mmCIF file of C-alpha atoms in Angstrom:
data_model
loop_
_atom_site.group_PDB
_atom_site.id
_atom_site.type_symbol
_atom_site.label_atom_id
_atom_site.label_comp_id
_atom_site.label_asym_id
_atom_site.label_seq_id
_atom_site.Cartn_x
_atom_site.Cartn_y
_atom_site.Cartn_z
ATOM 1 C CA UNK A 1 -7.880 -8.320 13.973
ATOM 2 C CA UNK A 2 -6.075 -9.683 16.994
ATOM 3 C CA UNK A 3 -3.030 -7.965 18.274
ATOM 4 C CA UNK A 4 -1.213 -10.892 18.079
ATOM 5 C CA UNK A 5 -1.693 -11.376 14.410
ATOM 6 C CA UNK A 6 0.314 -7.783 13.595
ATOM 7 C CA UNK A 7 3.513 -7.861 12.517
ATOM 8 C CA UNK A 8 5.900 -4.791 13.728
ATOM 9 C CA UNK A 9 8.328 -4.472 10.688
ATOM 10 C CA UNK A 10 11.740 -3.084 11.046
ATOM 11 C CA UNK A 11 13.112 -0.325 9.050
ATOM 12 C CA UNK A 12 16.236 -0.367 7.016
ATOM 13 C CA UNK A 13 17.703 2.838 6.928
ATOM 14 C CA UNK A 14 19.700 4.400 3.424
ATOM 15 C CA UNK A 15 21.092 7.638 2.783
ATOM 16 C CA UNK A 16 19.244 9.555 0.314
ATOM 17 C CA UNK A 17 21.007 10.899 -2.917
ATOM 18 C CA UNK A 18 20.065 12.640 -5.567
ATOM 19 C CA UNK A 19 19.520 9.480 -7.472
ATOM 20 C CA UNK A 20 17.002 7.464 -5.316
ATOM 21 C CA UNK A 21 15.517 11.478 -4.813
ATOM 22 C CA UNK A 22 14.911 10.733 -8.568
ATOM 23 C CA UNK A 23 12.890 7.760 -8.681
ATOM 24 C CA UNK A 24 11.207 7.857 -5.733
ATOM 25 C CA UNK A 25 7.199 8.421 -6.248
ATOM 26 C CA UNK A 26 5.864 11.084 -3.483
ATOM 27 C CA UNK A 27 2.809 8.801 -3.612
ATOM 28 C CA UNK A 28 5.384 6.126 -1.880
ATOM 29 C CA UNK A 29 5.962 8.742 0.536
ATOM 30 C CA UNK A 30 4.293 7.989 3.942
ATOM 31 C CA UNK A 31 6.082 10.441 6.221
ATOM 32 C CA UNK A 32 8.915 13.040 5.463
ATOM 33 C CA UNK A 33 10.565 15.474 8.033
ATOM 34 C CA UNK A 34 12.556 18.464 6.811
ATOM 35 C CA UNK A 35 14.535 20.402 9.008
ATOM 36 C CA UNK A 36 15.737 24.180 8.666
ATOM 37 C CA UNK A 37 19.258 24.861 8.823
ATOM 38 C CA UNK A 38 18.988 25.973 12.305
ATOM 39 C CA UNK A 39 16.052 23.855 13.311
ATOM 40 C CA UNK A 40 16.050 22.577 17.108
ATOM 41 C CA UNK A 41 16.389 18.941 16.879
ATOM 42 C CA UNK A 42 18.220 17.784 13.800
ATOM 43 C CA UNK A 43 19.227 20.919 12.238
ATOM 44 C CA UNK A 44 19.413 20.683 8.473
ATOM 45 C CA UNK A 45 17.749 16.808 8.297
ATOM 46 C CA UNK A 46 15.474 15.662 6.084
ATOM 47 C CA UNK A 47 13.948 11.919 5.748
ATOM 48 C CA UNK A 48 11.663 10.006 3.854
ATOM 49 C CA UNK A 49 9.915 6.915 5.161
ATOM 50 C CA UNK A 50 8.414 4.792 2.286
ATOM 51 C CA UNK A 51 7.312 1.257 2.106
ATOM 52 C CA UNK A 52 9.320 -0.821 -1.106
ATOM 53 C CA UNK A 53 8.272 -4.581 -1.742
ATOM 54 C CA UNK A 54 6.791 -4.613 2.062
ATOM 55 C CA UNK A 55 9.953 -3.111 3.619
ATOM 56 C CA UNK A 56 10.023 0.133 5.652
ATOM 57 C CA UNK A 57 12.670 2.375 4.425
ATOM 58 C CA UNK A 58 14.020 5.623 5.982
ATOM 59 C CA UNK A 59 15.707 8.008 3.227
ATOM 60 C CA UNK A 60 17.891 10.020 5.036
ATOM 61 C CA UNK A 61 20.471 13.027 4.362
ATOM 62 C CA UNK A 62 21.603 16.620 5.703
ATOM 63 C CA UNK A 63 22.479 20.050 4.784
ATOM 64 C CA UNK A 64 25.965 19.353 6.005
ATOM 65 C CA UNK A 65 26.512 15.712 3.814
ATOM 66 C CA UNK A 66 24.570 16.944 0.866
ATOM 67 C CA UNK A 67 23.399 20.160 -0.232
ATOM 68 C CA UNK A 68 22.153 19.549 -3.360
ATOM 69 C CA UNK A 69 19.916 16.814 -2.207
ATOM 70 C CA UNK A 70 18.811 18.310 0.406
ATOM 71 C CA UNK A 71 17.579 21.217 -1.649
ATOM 72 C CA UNK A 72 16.129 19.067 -3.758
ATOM 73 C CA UNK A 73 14.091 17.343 -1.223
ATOM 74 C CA UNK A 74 13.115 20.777 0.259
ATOM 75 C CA UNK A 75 11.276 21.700 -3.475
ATOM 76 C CA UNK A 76 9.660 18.343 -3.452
ATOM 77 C CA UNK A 77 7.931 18.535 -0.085
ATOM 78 C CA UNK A 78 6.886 22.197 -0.658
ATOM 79 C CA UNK A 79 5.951 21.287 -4.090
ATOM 80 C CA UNK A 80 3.442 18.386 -3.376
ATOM 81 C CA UNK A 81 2.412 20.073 0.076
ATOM 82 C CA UNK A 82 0.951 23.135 -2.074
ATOM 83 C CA UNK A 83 -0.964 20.386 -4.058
ATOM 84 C CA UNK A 84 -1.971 18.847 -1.687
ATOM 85 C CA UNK A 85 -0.525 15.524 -2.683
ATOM 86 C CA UNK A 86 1.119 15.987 1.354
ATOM 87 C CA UNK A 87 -0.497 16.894 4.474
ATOM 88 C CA UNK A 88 1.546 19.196 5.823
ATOM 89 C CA UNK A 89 2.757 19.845 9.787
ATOM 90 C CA UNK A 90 4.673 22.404 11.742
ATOM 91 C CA UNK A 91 6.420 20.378 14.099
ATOM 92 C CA UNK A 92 7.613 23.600 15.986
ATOM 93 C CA UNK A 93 10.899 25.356 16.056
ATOM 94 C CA UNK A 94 11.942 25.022 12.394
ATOM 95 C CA UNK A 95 10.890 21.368 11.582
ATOM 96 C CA UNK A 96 8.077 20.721 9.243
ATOM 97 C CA UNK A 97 6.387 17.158 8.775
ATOM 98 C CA UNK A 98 4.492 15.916 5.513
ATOM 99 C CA UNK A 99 2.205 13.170 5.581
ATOM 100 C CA UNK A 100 0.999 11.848 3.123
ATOM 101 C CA UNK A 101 -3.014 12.602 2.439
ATOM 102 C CA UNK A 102 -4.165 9.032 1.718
ATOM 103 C CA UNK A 103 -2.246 7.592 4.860
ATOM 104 C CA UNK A 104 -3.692 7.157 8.278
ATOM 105 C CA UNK A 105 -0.856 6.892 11.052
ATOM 106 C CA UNK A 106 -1.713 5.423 14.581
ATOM 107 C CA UNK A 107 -0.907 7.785 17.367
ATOM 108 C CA UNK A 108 1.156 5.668 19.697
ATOM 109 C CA UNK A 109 3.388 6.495 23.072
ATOM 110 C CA UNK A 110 6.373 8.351 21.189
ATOM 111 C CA UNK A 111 5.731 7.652 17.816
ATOM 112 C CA UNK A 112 3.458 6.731 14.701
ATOM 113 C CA UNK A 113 2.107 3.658 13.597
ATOM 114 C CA UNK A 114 1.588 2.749 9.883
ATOM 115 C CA UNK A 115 -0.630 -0.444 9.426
ATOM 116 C CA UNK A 116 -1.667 -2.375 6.271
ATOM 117 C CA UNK A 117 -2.952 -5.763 5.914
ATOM 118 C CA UNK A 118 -1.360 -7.902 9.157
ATOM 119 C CA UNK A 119 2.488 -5.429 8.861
ATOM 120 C CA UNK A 120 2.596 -2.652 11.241
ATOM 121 C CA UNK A 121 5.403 -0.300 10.304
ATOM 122 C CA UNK A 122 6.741 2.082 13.645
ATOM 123 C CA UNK A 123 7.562 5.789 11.657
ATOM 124 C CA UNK A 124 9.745 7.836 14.152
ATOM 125 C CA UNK A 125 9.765 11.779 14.403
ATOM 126 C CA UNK A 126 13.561 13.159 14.318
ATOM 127 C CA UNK A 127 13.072 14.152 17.933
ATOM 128 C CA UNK A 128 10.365 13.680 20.468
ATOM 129 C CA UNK A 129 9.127 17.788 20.388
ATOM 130 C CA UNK A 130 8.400 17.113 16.747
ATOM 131 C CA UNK A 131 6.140 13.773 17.327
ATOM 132 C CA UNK A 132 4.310 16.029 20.340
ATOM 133 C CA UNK A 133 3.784 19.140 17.882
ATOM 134 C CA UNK A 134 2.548 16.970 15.103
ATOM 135 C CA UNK A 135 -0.198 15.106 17.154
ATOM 136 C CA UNK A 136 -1.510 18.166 18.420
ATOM 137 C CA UNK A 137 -1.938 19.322 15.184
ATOM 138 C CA UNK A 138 -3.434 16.241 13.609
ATOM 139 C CA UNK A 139 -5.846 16.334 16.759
ATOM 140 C CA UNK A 140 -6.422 19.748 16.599
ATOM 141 C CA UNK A 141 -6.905 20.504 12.974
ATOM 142 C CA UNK A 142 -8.408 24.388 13.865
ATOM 143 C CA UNK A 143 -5.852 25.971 15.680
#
């Protein structure tokens, strides 16, 4: 496939609520960050990145705009991490990263790259040190 015949899609970003927390599928999931309460970075984050009718979409909500939720989206990661539904990340200093296990993401400059057919879809880390701790661990399965 020639470069020029990729598409970089842009990515429309919502605030997650309990609702759409509802209905989403974690087999939609591609990427999800969740960030501890006092994690370096964005403290208390979480996101979702999913693809919906060929559009990237960033879920996004915090500790401080929605407890519940985030809670919510806490169990979910954990849950399907343990089943390994998720690959799952330390991305250092409070901040863990799920991928998910039928996904491979490009490893580009400062972030990932998600590609199907002729889309590419750019998935961001919250924070660079996240991105950096993540690709050493996808490259470095052992340690």
């Amino acid at each position: 496939m020639k470069n020029e015949d990729v598409r970089s899609e842009s990515i429309n970003e919502i605030e997650l609520s309990r609702e759409i927390l509802d209905k989403l599928s974690v087999f939609n999931i591609i990427y999800a960050e969740f960030a501890e309460a006092g994690a370096m970075g964005c403290c208390g984050e979480v996101l979702f990145y999913t693809i919906e009718n060929s559009l990237l979409m960033c879920y996004k909500t915090d500790l401080f705009k929605d407890e519940n939720t985030y809670a919510q989206a806490k169990r979910l990661l954990f849950k399907y991490s343990e089943n390994k539904s998720l690959n799952y990340y330390y991305g250092g200093v409070g901040n863990h990263v799920f991928i998910n296990k039928d996904v491979s993401l490009i490893i580009r400059d400062e972030h990932f790259v998600y590609r199907t057919g002729n889309k590419e879809y750019d998935i961001y880390s919250s924070v660079r040190g996240v991105f950096i701790s993540v690709v050493y661990a996808m490259q470095n399965p052992k340690n």
